[in-house]
C-alpha cells in the first residue's frame, strides 16, 4: 500500500546473510516450494491478513514467503523469547526485492533475547494492521499460532472486554501472566472493543504444536473459541516427523552448542516418551548415552521399555543422571528439590513448549544458590553444601525454555517443510473453505496429509509403489488414497 513497513528486529544489516540461508533452505523445503508452484497463479490467500506467532527462524522465513507468494500479507512475532534467528528476521523484513535502506518484505517483530515484556508487546503488534481509508481500525483475518499465545491474547481480551474489567493480579499468577493482564488493562482503557472486534474478523487459526492444541481444545470445551481451528500438530506428517525426527536432530545440537560435553557413555534421562521424547531418546542413544525414560502413561512407558530404554522414576535416579531433558508438555516435572540432589555439573534442559517443566522459579529461591552466566542461554547454578551433601553445580540450558531453539537453531529445513506445508494448506483451507470447518478443532483430511508426504519423497530419492486396481479393491482403498483409516496410528 505504499507506506513504509513497520518492524522491530535486531539488525537489518544481517539481511544479506539471512537471505543466503533462506535460499539454501528453500532447496531443502520441497513441500513449500511445490505449494508455491501449485498455487502461485491462483493466489488463494489474496486478501488474507495473517497474524503469525511462530519461532522466527530461517525455516519460518520460507513459510512466510510462501504465504505471501500465495497472496497473503503477514505480520509476524516469534513464539519464544530466545528462538529468533536475527538474520532470518532481518531478511524477511528486507524482502527479496527490498534493500536494507528500503525494506520491502513483511513486518516482523522479533529478536533473539527479548524480555517477557517485549515478547508480549511484539505479540500485540501482529494484531495491529492500521486503519482503512475511512479511519476504521483493521485487524488480521487469520492467525497462525505455535503454542497458542496469539490466540490466548485475543480470547483473554474478549473475556475481559465482556466483563468490562481486567482482573487484578493474584499471588499465584506467573510474572508472565501478570504482564498479559497489564497489557490487556491498557488495551481495555484505550479501546474497550478492540479484541472483540479482532476476534469477530478472524476466520480461523492453524496451530502448530501439541501444547497449543491442548489450549485450543480447552478453549473450545469452555465454549469460548469463536472461530474454527486446524490442529496442524496432529497431521501425521507433522507430529510423527517434526516432533520426532526434528528433535532427534536438534536436541543434541542444542546440548552440543551449549556445553560441548561428550554425550557417549553418559546417563541421560528423558521425561516423557511421546513423539518428542521418542526423538530425544533416540538422539541421545545415537551418541552412545545410556538413556532412561520417565512416563506416566503405561502405553508410552511400555513402548520405551520395548525400545530398550529403562523406565524409571525421577526420584530414584536423580543422583545418577548426567543429562536431563524434559519433553512432557506438562508442568513441575523437574523440581528444585531434584536439582539439589543432582550430580555435579549435571545438565538440565527442556524441549517442551513452555518453561514450566523445570522449576526455575523454585531454583532461584533455594537458600544460598548462585547463578553464573557461562554465556547467553547457558547458566551454572551453584548450590552450597546442604543436608550432608557437598556443594555442587548444575548447568541449566535456555533458562528452562525449549533448548533446541534457544541453544541451537531448532529443527532443520527438510522436516519443517513437512510441518509448514501443513500450515500453508491449513491456512488455505480455513481462508477459502471456511464453511467446511465449523467452530471447533479439526485435523486436515488424510488425503492432504498424504499429499504433504508425497511432496517430500522425490527429494530423498524414494520411489513409491503404486497399487493395482485389484490390489486397491482387495484392501478396500482407492488407488489414489487415502491408504489408511482415520484410526490408524502410524
Ligand atoms: P506427547 O503428548 O506426544 O508426549 C508427551 C508425553 O509426556 C506423554 O506421553 C505423556 O504421557 C508424558 N508425560 C506427561 N506428564 C508427565 C510427567 N509428569 N512425567 C513423565 N512423563 C509425562 O507430546 P509431544 O508431541 O511429544 O510434545 C511434548 C512437548 O514438546 C509439547 O509441549 C510440545 O508442544 C513440544 N514440542 C516441542 C518441539 C520443539 O522443537 N522443541 C517440537 C514439537 C513439540
Coordinates of C-alpha atoms and ligand atoms in Angstrom, one line a residue:
X1 CA 0.0 0.0 0.0
X2 CA 3.0 2.3 -0.5
X3 CA 3.6 3.0 3.2
X4 CA 7.0 2.1 4.7
X5 CA 6.7 -1.2 6.6
X6 CA 6.9 -1.2 10.4
X7 CA 9.0 -3.8 12.1
X8 CA 11.3 -4.4 15.0
X9 CA 14.3 -6.7 14.6
X10 CA 17.8 -6.8 15.9
X11 CA 19.7 -5.5 12.9
X12 CA 18.6 -5.1 9.3
X13 CA 22.2 -5.3 8.2
X14 CA 22.0 -9.0 8.8
X15 CA 19.6 -9.4 6.0
X16 CA 22.0 -10.4 3.2
X17 CA 23.3 -13.3 5.5
X18 CA 19.8 -14.3 6.2
X19 CA 18.9 -14.2 2.5
X20 CA 21.7 -16.7 1.8
X21 CA 20.4 -19.1 4.5
X22 CA 16.8 -18.7 3.2
X23 CA 18.0 -19.5 -0.3
X24 CA 19.7 -22.7 0.8
X25 CA 16.7 -23.6 3.0
X26 CA 14.3 -23.3 0.0
X27 CA 16.1 -26.2 -1.7
X28 CA 15.6 -28.3 1.5
X29 CA 11.9 -27.4 1.7
X30 CA 10.4 -29.0 -1.4
X31 CA 6.9 -29.1 0.1
X32 CA 6.7 -25.4 0.5
X33 CA 8.3 -24.8 -3.0
X34 CA 5.8 -27.2 -4.6
X35 CA 2.9 -25.3 -3.0
X36 CA 4.3 -22.1 -4.3
X37 CA 4.4 -23.6 -7.8
X38 CA 0.9 -25.2 -7.5
X39 CA -0.9 -22.1 -6.0
X40 CA 1.2 -19.2 -7.2
X41 CA -1.1 -18.2 -10.0
X42 CA -4.4 -18.9 -8.2
X43 CA -3.4 -16.7 -5.2
X44 CA -5.7 -18.5 -2.8
X45 CA -4.6 -16.3 0.1
X46 CA -5.2 -13.0 -1.7
X47 CA -6.9 -10.9 1.0
X48 CA -5.6 -12.9 3.9
X49 CA -4.1 -10.9 6.7
X50 CA -2.2 -13.4 8.8
X51 CA -1.1 -12.6 12.4
X52 CA 1.7 -15.1 12.8
X53 CA 3.3 -16.2 16.1
X54 CA 5.9 -18.9 15.5
X55 CA 9.7 -19.1 16.1
X56 CA 11.2 -16.6 13.7
X57 CA 13.8 -18.9 12.1
X58 CA 15.2 -19.4 8.6
X59 CA 12.6 -22.1 8.0
X60 CA 9.8 -19.8 9.2
X61 CA 11.1 -17.2 6.7
X62 CA 10.5 -19.7 3.9
X63 CA 7.0 -20.3 5.3
X64 CA 6.3 -16.5 5.5
X65 CA 7.4 -16.0 1.9
X66 CA 5.3 -19.0 0.8
X67 CA 2.2 -17.4 2.4
X68 CA 3.0 -14.1 0.7
X69 CA 3.7 -15.8 -2.6
X70 CA 0.1 -17.2 -2.3
X71 CA -1.3 -13.7 -1.9
X72 CA -1.3 -13.3 1.9
X73 CA 0.0 -10.3 3.9
X74 CA 1.5 -11.2 7.3
X75 CA 2.7 -9.6 10.5
X76 CA 5.0 -11.9 12.5
X77 CA 6.3 -12.4 16.0
X78 CA 8.2 -15.2 17.5
X79 CA 6.5 -17.5 20.0
X80 CA 9.6 -17.7 22.3
X81 CA 11.9 -15.1 23.6
X82 CA 15.1 -17.0 22.6
X83 CA 14.2 -18.7 19.3
X84 CA 14.5 -15.9 16.8
X85 CA 17.4 -16.1 14.2
X86 CA 18.1 -12.5 13.8
X87 CA 19.5 -12.8 10.2
X88 CA 16.3 -14.6 9.1
X89 CA 14.1 -11.9 10.8
X90 CA 16.1 -9.1 9.0
X91 CA 15.9 -10.9 5.6
X92 CA 12.1 -11.2 5.9
X93 CA 11.7 -7.5 6.6
X94 CA 14.0 -6.5 3.8
X95 CA 12.3 -9.0 1.4
X96 CA 13.5 -10.4 -1.8
X97 CA 13.2 -7.1 -3.7
X98 CA 14.0 -4.6 -1.0
X99 CA 17.2 -3.2 0.4
X100 CA 18.4 -2.6 3.9
X101 CA 17.7 1.1 3.3
X102 CA 14.3 0.5 1.6
X103 CA 12.9 -2.7 3.2
X104 CA 10.0 -4.2 1.1
X105 CA 9.3 -7.5 2.8
X106 CA 6.9 -8.3 5.7
X107 CA 6.7 -6.8 9.1
X108 CA 8.5 -8.9 11.8
X109 CA 8.6 -8.0 15.5
X110 CA 11.2 -10.5 16.9
X111 CA 14.8 -10.7 18.1
X112 CA 16.8 -13.2 20.0
X113 CA 16.8 -12.5 23.7
X114 CA 13.5 -10.5 24.1
X115 CA 12.4 -9.7 27.7
X116 CA 9.0 -11.1 28.5
X117 CA 7.6 -7.6 28.4
X118 CA 9.0 -7.1 24.9
X119 CA 7.7 -10.5 23.9
X120 CA 4.1 -9.5 24.7
X121 CA 4.5 -6.1 23.0
X122 CA 5.6 -8.0 19.9
X123 CA 2.6 -10.3 20.2
X124 CA 0.3 -7.3 20.4
X125 CA 1.8 -5.7 17.3
X126 CA 0.9 -8.6 15.0
X127 CA -2.8 -7.7 15.6
X128 CA -2.3 -4.0 14.7
X129 CA -3.0 -3.6 11.0
X130 CA -3.5 0.1 11.0
X131 CA -6.8 1.6 9.6
X132 CA -8.7 1.6 6.4
X133 CA -9.5 4.6 4.2
X134 CA -12.3 5.7 6.5
X135 CA -10.1 5.6 9.5
X136 CA -11.6 2.4 10.9
X137 CA -9.1 0.0 12.6
X138 CA -8.1 -3.1 10.6
X139 CA -7.3 -6.4 12.2
X140 CA -6.0 -9.7 10.9
X141 CA -8.4 -12.2 9.5
X142 CA -6.3 -15.3 10.2
X143 CA -4.0 -16.5 13.0
X144 CA -1.1 -18.8 12.5
X145 CA -0.1 -19.9 16.0
X146 CA 2.6 -22.0 17.7
X147 CA 1.8 -22.7 21.4
X148 CA -1.4 -20.7 21.4
X149 CA -0.1 -17.4 22.8
X150 CA -1.6 -15.3 20.0
X151 CA -5.0 -17.0 20.2
X152 CA -4.9 -16.8 24.0
X153 CA -4.2 -13.0 23.9
X154 CA -7.3 -12.5 21.7
X155 CA -9.5 -14.7 23.8
X156 CA -8.4 -13.2 27.1
X157 CA -9.0 -9.8 25.6
X158 CA -12.5 -10.8 24.6
X159 CA -13.2 -12.3 28.0
X160 CA -12.2 -9.1 29.8
X161 CA -14.0 -6.8 27.4
X162 CA -17.2 -8.8 28.0
X163 CA -16.6 -8.5 31.8
X164 CA -15.7 -4.8 31.4
X165 CA -12.6 -5.2 33.5
X166 CA -9.3 -7.0 33.7
X167 CA -8.9 -8.9 37.0
X168 CA -6.3 -7.9 39.5
X169 CA -3.0 -9.9 39.5
X170 CA -3.2 -12.8 42.0
X171 CA -0.3 -14.1 44.1
X172 CA -0.4 -17.4 42.2
X173 CA -0.2 -15.7 38.7
X174 CA 3.1 -16.0 37.0
X175 CA 5.2 -13.0 36.2
X176 CA 4.3 -13.6 32.6
X177 CA 0.6 -13.7 33.1
X178 CA 0.8 -10.5 35.1
X179 CA 2.3 -8.9 32.1
X180 CA -0.5 -10.1 29.9
X181 CA -3.1 -8.7 32.3
X182 CA -1.2 -5.4 32.3
X183 CA -1.2 -5.3 28.5
X184 CA -4.9 -6.0 28.4
X185 CA -5.7 -3.5 31.1
X186 CA -4.0 -0.8 28.9
X187 CA -5.8 -2.0 25.9
X188 CA -9.2 -2.0 27.6
X189 CA -8.7 1.6 28.7
X190 CA -7.8 2.8 25.3
X191 CA -10.2 0.7 23.1
X192 CA -12.8 -1.3 25.1
X193 CA -13.9 -3.3 22.0
X194 CA -10.5 -4.0 20.4
X195 CA -10.2 -7.7 20.9
X196 CA -13.9 -8.4 20.4
X197 CA -13.6 -6.7 17.0
X198 CA -10.4 -8.6 16.2
X199 CA -12.0 -11.9 17.2
X200 CA -15.0 -11.2 15.0
X201 CA -12.8 -10.6 12.0
X202 CA -10.8 -13.8 12.3
X203 CA -11.8 -16.7 10.0
X204 CA -9.6 -19.3 11.8
X205 CA -6.4 -20.3 13.4
X206 CA -3.9 -23.0 12.4
X207 CA -2.0 -24.3 15.4
X208 CA 1.5 -25.8 15.2
X209 CA 2.2 -27.7 18.4
X210 CA 0.9 -30.2 21.0
X211 CA 0.7 -27.6 23.8
X212 CA -1.2 -25.1 21.6
X213 CA -3.7 -27.7 20.5
X214 CA -4.2 -28.6 24.1
X215 CA -5.0 -25.0 24.8
X216 CA -7.4 -24.8 21.9
X217 CA -9.3 -27.9 23.0
X218 CA -9.6 -26.3 26.5
X219 CA -11.0 -23.0 25.0
X220 CA -13.5 -25.0 22.9
X221 CA -14.5 -27.1 25.8
X222 CA -15.1 -23.9 27.8
X223 CA -17.3 -22.6 24.9
X224 CA -15.1 -19.5 24.2
X225 CA -13.4 -20.5 20.9
X226 CA -15.0 -18.0 18.5
X227 CA -13.6 -19.3 15.2
X228 CA -12.5 -22.7 13.7
X229 CA -9.1 -24.1 14.4
X230 CA -7.0 -26.5 12.5
X231 CA -4.7 -28.7 14.6
X232 CA -1.7 -28.9 12.4
X233 CA 0.3 -30.8 15.0
X234 CA -1.8 -33.9 14.6
X235 CA -1.3 -34.2 10.9
X236 CA 0.8 -37.4 10.7
X237 CA 3.3 -35.5 8.6
X238 CA 3.8 -33.1 11.4
X239 CA 3.8 -34.8 14.8
X240 CA 5.3 -38.1 13.6
X241 CA 8.1 -36.2 11.8
X242 CA 8.9 -32.8 13.3
X243 CA 8.3 -33.8 16.9
X244 CA 10.3 -37.0 16.4
X245 CA 12.9 -36.7 13.7
X246 CA 13.2 -32.9 14.2
X247 CA 14.1 -33.3 17.9
X248 CA 16.3 -36.3 17.1
X249 CA 18.4 -33.8 15.2
X250 CA 18.0 -30.6 17.2
X251 CA 18.2 -31.9 20.8
X252 CA 21.8 -32.9 20.7
X253 CA 22.6 -29.9 18.5
X254 CA 21.3 -27.7 21.4
X255 CA 23.2 -29.7 24.0
X256 CA 26.4 -29.6 22.0
X257 CA 26.4 -25.9 21.2
X258 CA 25.6 -25.1 24.8
X259 CA 28.1 -27.4 26.5
X260 CA 30.1 -29.4 24.1
X261 CA 30.1 -32.2 26.6
X262 CA 30.7 -35.7 25.4
X263 CA 27.4 -37.5 25.4
X264 CA 28.7 -41.0 24.8
X265 CA 28.8 -43.1 27.9
X266 CA 26.8 -40.6 29.9
X267 CA 23.5 -41.4 31.6
X268 CA 20.7 -39.3 30.1
X269 CA 17.1 -39.1 31.2
X270 CA 14.2 -38.1 29.0
X271 CA 11.0 -37.2 30.8
X272 CA 8.0 -38.1 28.6
X273 CA 8.0 -40.7 25.8
X274 CA 5.6 -39.1 23.4
X275 CA 6.6 -38.0 19.9
X276 CA 9.2 -35.6 21.1
X277 CA 10.5 -37.9 23.8
X278 CA 10.9 -40.7 21.3
X279 CA 13.1 -38.4 19.1
X280 CA 15.1 -37.2 22.1
X281 CA 15.8 -40.7 23.4
X282 CA 16.9 -41.9 20.0
X283 CA 19.1 -38.8 19.6
X284 CA 20.9 -39.4 22.9
X285 CA 21.2 -43.1 22.3
X286 CA 22.7 -42.4 18.9
X287 CA 25.5 -40.6 20.7
X288 CA 26.1 -43.6 22.9
X289 CA 24.4 -42.3 26.0
X290 CA 22.6 -44.8 28.3
X291 CA 19.1 -43.5 28.2
X292 CA 16.5 -43.6 31.0
X293 CA 12.9 -42.6 30.4
X294 CA 10.1 -41.5 32.8
X295 CA 6.5 -41.7 31.8
X296 CA 3.0 -41.5 33.4
X297 CA 1.2 -43.2 30.5
X298 CA 1.6 -47.0 30.7
X299 CA 1.4 -47.3 26.9
X300 CA 4.3 -44.9 26.3
X301 CA 6.2 -46.5 29.2
X302 CA 5.8 -49.9 27.6
X303 CA 6.9 -48.5 24.3
X304 CA 10.0 -47.1 25.9
X305 CA 10.8 -50.4 27.6
X306 CA 10.3 -52.3 24.3
X307 CA 12.5 -49.8 22.5
X308 CA 15.2 -50.8 25.0
X309 CA 15.1 -47.9 27.5
X310 CA 15.0 -48.4 31.2
X311 CA 11.8 -46.8 32.5
X312 CA 12.4 -45.2 35.9
X313 CA 11.1 -42.7 38.4
X314 CA 13.0 -39.5 38.6
X315 CA 13.3 -39.6 42.4
X316 CA 15.0 -43.0 42.2
X317 CA 17.8 -42.0 39.8
X318 CA 18.2 -38.2 40.1
X319 CA 21.7 -38.5 41.6
X320 CA 23.0 -40.8 38.8
X321 CA 22.0 -38.8 35.7
X322 CA 24.3 -36.6 33.7
X323 CA 21.8 -35.0 31.3
X324 CA 18.1 -34.4 32.0
X325 CA 15.7 -33.5 29.2
X326 CA 12.0 -32.7 29.8
X327 CA 9.7 -33.4 26.9
X328 CA 6.3 -33.8 28.6
X329 CA 4.3 -30.6 27.8
X330 CA 3.4 -30.8 31.5
X331 CA 4.4 -28.6 34.4
X332 CA 6.5 -29.3 37.5
X333 CA 8.5 -32.2 36.1
X334 CA 12.0 -31.4 37.4
X335 CA 11.7 -29.5 40.7
X336 CA 14.3 -27.5 42.7
X337 CA 14.4 -30.4 45.2
X338 CA 15.5 -32.7 42.4
X339 CA 18.2 -30.2 41.2
X340 CA 19.5 -30.0 44.7
X341 CA 20.3 -33.8 44.6
X342 CA 21.8 -33.9 41.1
X343 CA 25.4 -34.8 40.2
X344 CA 28.0 -32.1 40.0
X345 CA 27.7 -30.4 36.5
X346 CA 24.6 -32.3 35.5
X347 CA 22.9 -30.7 32.5
X348 CA 19.3 -29.8 32.8
X349 CA 17.2 -28.7 29.7
X350 CA 13.7 -28.7 28.4
X351 CA 12.5 -29.3 24.9
X352 CA 8.7 -29.0 25.6
X353 CA 6.9 -25.8 24.6
X354 CA 6.8 -23.9 27.9
X355 CA 9.3 -23.3 30.6
X356 CA 7.2 -24.6 33.4
X357 CA 8.5 -28.2 33.1
X358 CA 11.6 -27.2 35.1
X359 CA 11.1 -25.3 38.3
X360 CA 13.4 -22.3 37.6
X361 CA 11.4 -20.1 39.9
X362 CA 11.9 -22.6 42.8
X363 CA 15.6 -22.9 41.9
X364 CA 16.1 -19.2 42.3
X365 CA 14.6 -19.5 45.8
X366 CA 17.0 -22.2 47.1
X367 CA 18.9 -20.7 50.1
X368 CA 22.4 -19.7 49.1
X369 CA 22.0 -20.7 45.4
X370 CA 24.1 -18.7 42.9
X371 CA 23.5 -18.2 39.2
X372 CA 26.6 -17.7 36.9
X373 CA 26.2 -16.9 33.3
X374 CA 28.6 -19.0 31.2
X375 CA 27.2 -17.5 28.0
X376 CA 23.7 -16.4 26.9
X377 CA 21.2 -19.3 27.4
X378 CA 23.8 -21.3 29.5
X379 CA 23.8 -20.9 33.2
X380 CA 25.6 -22.6 36.0
X381 CA 23.6 -22.7 39.2
X382 CA 25.8 -23.3 42.3
X383 CA 24.3 -25.0 45.3
X384 CA 26.0 -24.5 48.6
X385 CA 26.8 -27.6 50.7
X386 CA 23.5 -28.6 52.4
X387 CA 21.8 -31.6 54.1
X388 CA 25.2 -33.5 54.2
X389 CA 25.8 -33.0 50.5
X390 CA 28.8 -31.2 49.3
X391 CA 28.5 -28.0 47.2
X392 CA 27.7 -28.7 43.6
X393 CA 26.6 -27.0 40.3
X394 CA 24.2 -27.8 37.6
X395 CA 24.1 -26.4 34.1
X396 CA 20.6 -25.1 33.0
X397 CA 20.0 -24.5 29.3
X398 CA 17.9 -21.7 27.9
X399 CA 16.6 -20.8 31.4
X400 CA 14.3 -23.8 31.0
X401 CA 12.8 -22.7 27.7
X402 CA 13.0 -25.0 24.7
X403 CA 16.7 -25.7 24.3
X404 CA 16.8 -26.8 20.7
X405 CA 15.6 -23.4 19.7
X406 CA 17.3 -21.4 22.5
X407 CA 20.8 -23.1 22.3
X408 CA 20.7 -24.1 18.6
X409 CA 18.6 -23.3 15.6
X410 CA 15.7 -25.7 16.0
X411 CA 14.6 -28.3 13.6
X412 CA 16.3 -28.4 10.2
X413 CA 14.6 -27.3 7.0
X414 CA 13.6 -30.6 5.5
X415 CA 11.4 -31.7 8.4
X416 CA 10.0 -28.2 8.8
X417 CA 9.0 -28.3 5.2
X418 CA 6.5 -31.1 6.2
X419 CA 5.2 -29.1 9.2
X420 CA 4.9 -25.9 7.2
X421 CA 3.3 -27.5 4.2
X422 CA 0.5 -28.5 6.6
X423 CA 0.4 -25.0 8.0
X424 CA 0.1 -23.5 4.5
X425 CA -2.6 -26.0 3.5
X426 CA -4.4 -25.3 6.8
X427 CA -4.4 -21.5 6.1
X428 CA -5.7 -22.1 2.6
X429 CA -8.4 -24.4 3.9
X430 CA -9.6 -22.0 6.6
X431 CA -9.4 -19.0 4.4
X432 CA -11.1 -20.4 1.3
X433 CA -13.3 -23.2 2.6
X434 CA -14.3 -21.9 6.0
X435 CA -17.8 -23.4 5.7
X436 CA -16.3 -26.9 5.8
X437 CA -14.8 -26.1 9.2
X438 CA -17.4 -25.2 11.9
X439 CA -16.1 -23.8 15.2
X440 CA -14.1 -26.5 16.8
X441 CA -10.6 -28.1 16.5
X442 CA -10.1 -30.0 13.3
X443 CA -7.3 -32.1 11.7
X444 CA -6.7 -31.8 8.0
X445 CA -8.2 -34.6 5.9
X446 CA -5.9 -37.6 5.3
X447 CA -5.6 -37.0 1.6
X448 CA -3.9 -33.7 2.3
X449 CA -1.6 -35.4 4.9
X450 CA -0.6 -37.9 2.2
X451 CA -0.1 -35.1 -0.2
X452 CA 2.4 -33.5 2.1
X453 CA 4.4 -36.7 2.4
X454 CA 4.3 -37.2 -1.4
X455 CA 5.8 -33.8 -1.9
X456 CA 8.9 -34.9 0.0
X457 CA 9.6 -38.3 -1.5
X458 CA 11.4 -37.3 -4.7
X459 CA 14.0 -35.2 -2.8
X460 CA 15.0 -38.3 -0.9
X461 CA 15.0 -40.5 -4.0
X462 CA 12.2 -42.6 -2.6
X463 CA 10.2 -44.5 -5.2
X464 CA 6.6 -45.1 -4.2
X465 CA 5.0 -48.4 -5.3
X466 CA 1.6 -47.9 -7.0
X467 CA -1.4 -50.2 -6.1
X468 CA -3.0 -52.0 -8.9
X469 CA -6.8 -51.5 -9.1
X470 CA -7.4 -55.1 -8.0
X471 CA -5.0 -54.7 -5.0
X472 CA -6.7 -51.5 -4.1
X473 CA -10.1 -53.2 -4.2
X474 CA -8.7 -56.1 -2.1
X475 CA -7.6 -53.9 0.7
X476 CA -10.5 -51.6 0.3
X477 CA -8.9 -48.3 -0.6
X478 CA -8.8 -46.1 -3.7
X479 CA -5.7 -46.4 -5.9
X480 CA -5.0 -42.7 -5.2
X481 CA -5.5 -43.0 -1.5
X482 CA -6.2 -42.3 1.3
X483 CA -4.5 -45.6 2.2
X484 CA -5.4 -45.9 5.9
X485 CA -8.5 -45.5 8.0
X486 CA -8.5 -42.4 10.3
X487 CA -7.8 -44.5 13.4
X488 CA -4.5 -45.8 12.0
X489 CA -1.7 -44.6 14.2
X490 CA 1.5 -45.0 12.1
Ligands
LIG1 P1 3.0 -36.0 23.6 O1 1.7 -35.8 24.3 O2 3.1 -36.9 22.5 O3 4.1 -36.6 24.7 C1 4.2 -36.1 26.0 C2 4.4 -37.3 26.9 O4 4.8 -36.9 28.2 C3 3.2 -38.1 27.0 O5 3.4 -39.5 26.6 C4 2.8 -38.1 28.5 O6 2.2 -39.2 29.0 C5 4.1 -37.7 29.1 N1 4.0 -37.1 30.4 C6 3.1 -36.2 30.9 N2 3.4 -35.8 32.1 C7 4.5 -36.5 32.5 C8 5.3 -36.5 33.7 N3 4.9 -35.7 34.7 N4 6.4 -37.3 33.7 C9 6.7 -38.0 32.7 N5 6.0 -38.1 31.5 C10 4.9 -37.3 31.4 O7 3.5 -34.6 23.3 P2 4.7 -34.3 22.2 O8 4.2 -34.1 20.9 O9 5.8 -35.2 22.5 O10 5.2 -32.8 22.8 C11 5.8 -32.6 24.0 C12 6.1 -31.1 24.2 O11 7.0 -30.7 23.2 C13 4.9 -30.2 24.0 O12 4.9 -29.1 24.8 C14 5.0 -29.8 22.5 O13 4.3 -28.6 22.3 C15 6.5 -29.6 22.5 N6 7.2 -29.6 21.2 C16 8.4 -29.1 21.1 C17 9.1 -29.1 19.9 C18 10.5 -28.5 19.9 O14 11.0 -28.3 18.8 N7 11.1 -28.1 21.0 C19 8.6 -29.7 18.7 C20 7.3 -30.4 18.9 C21 6.7 -30.3 20.1

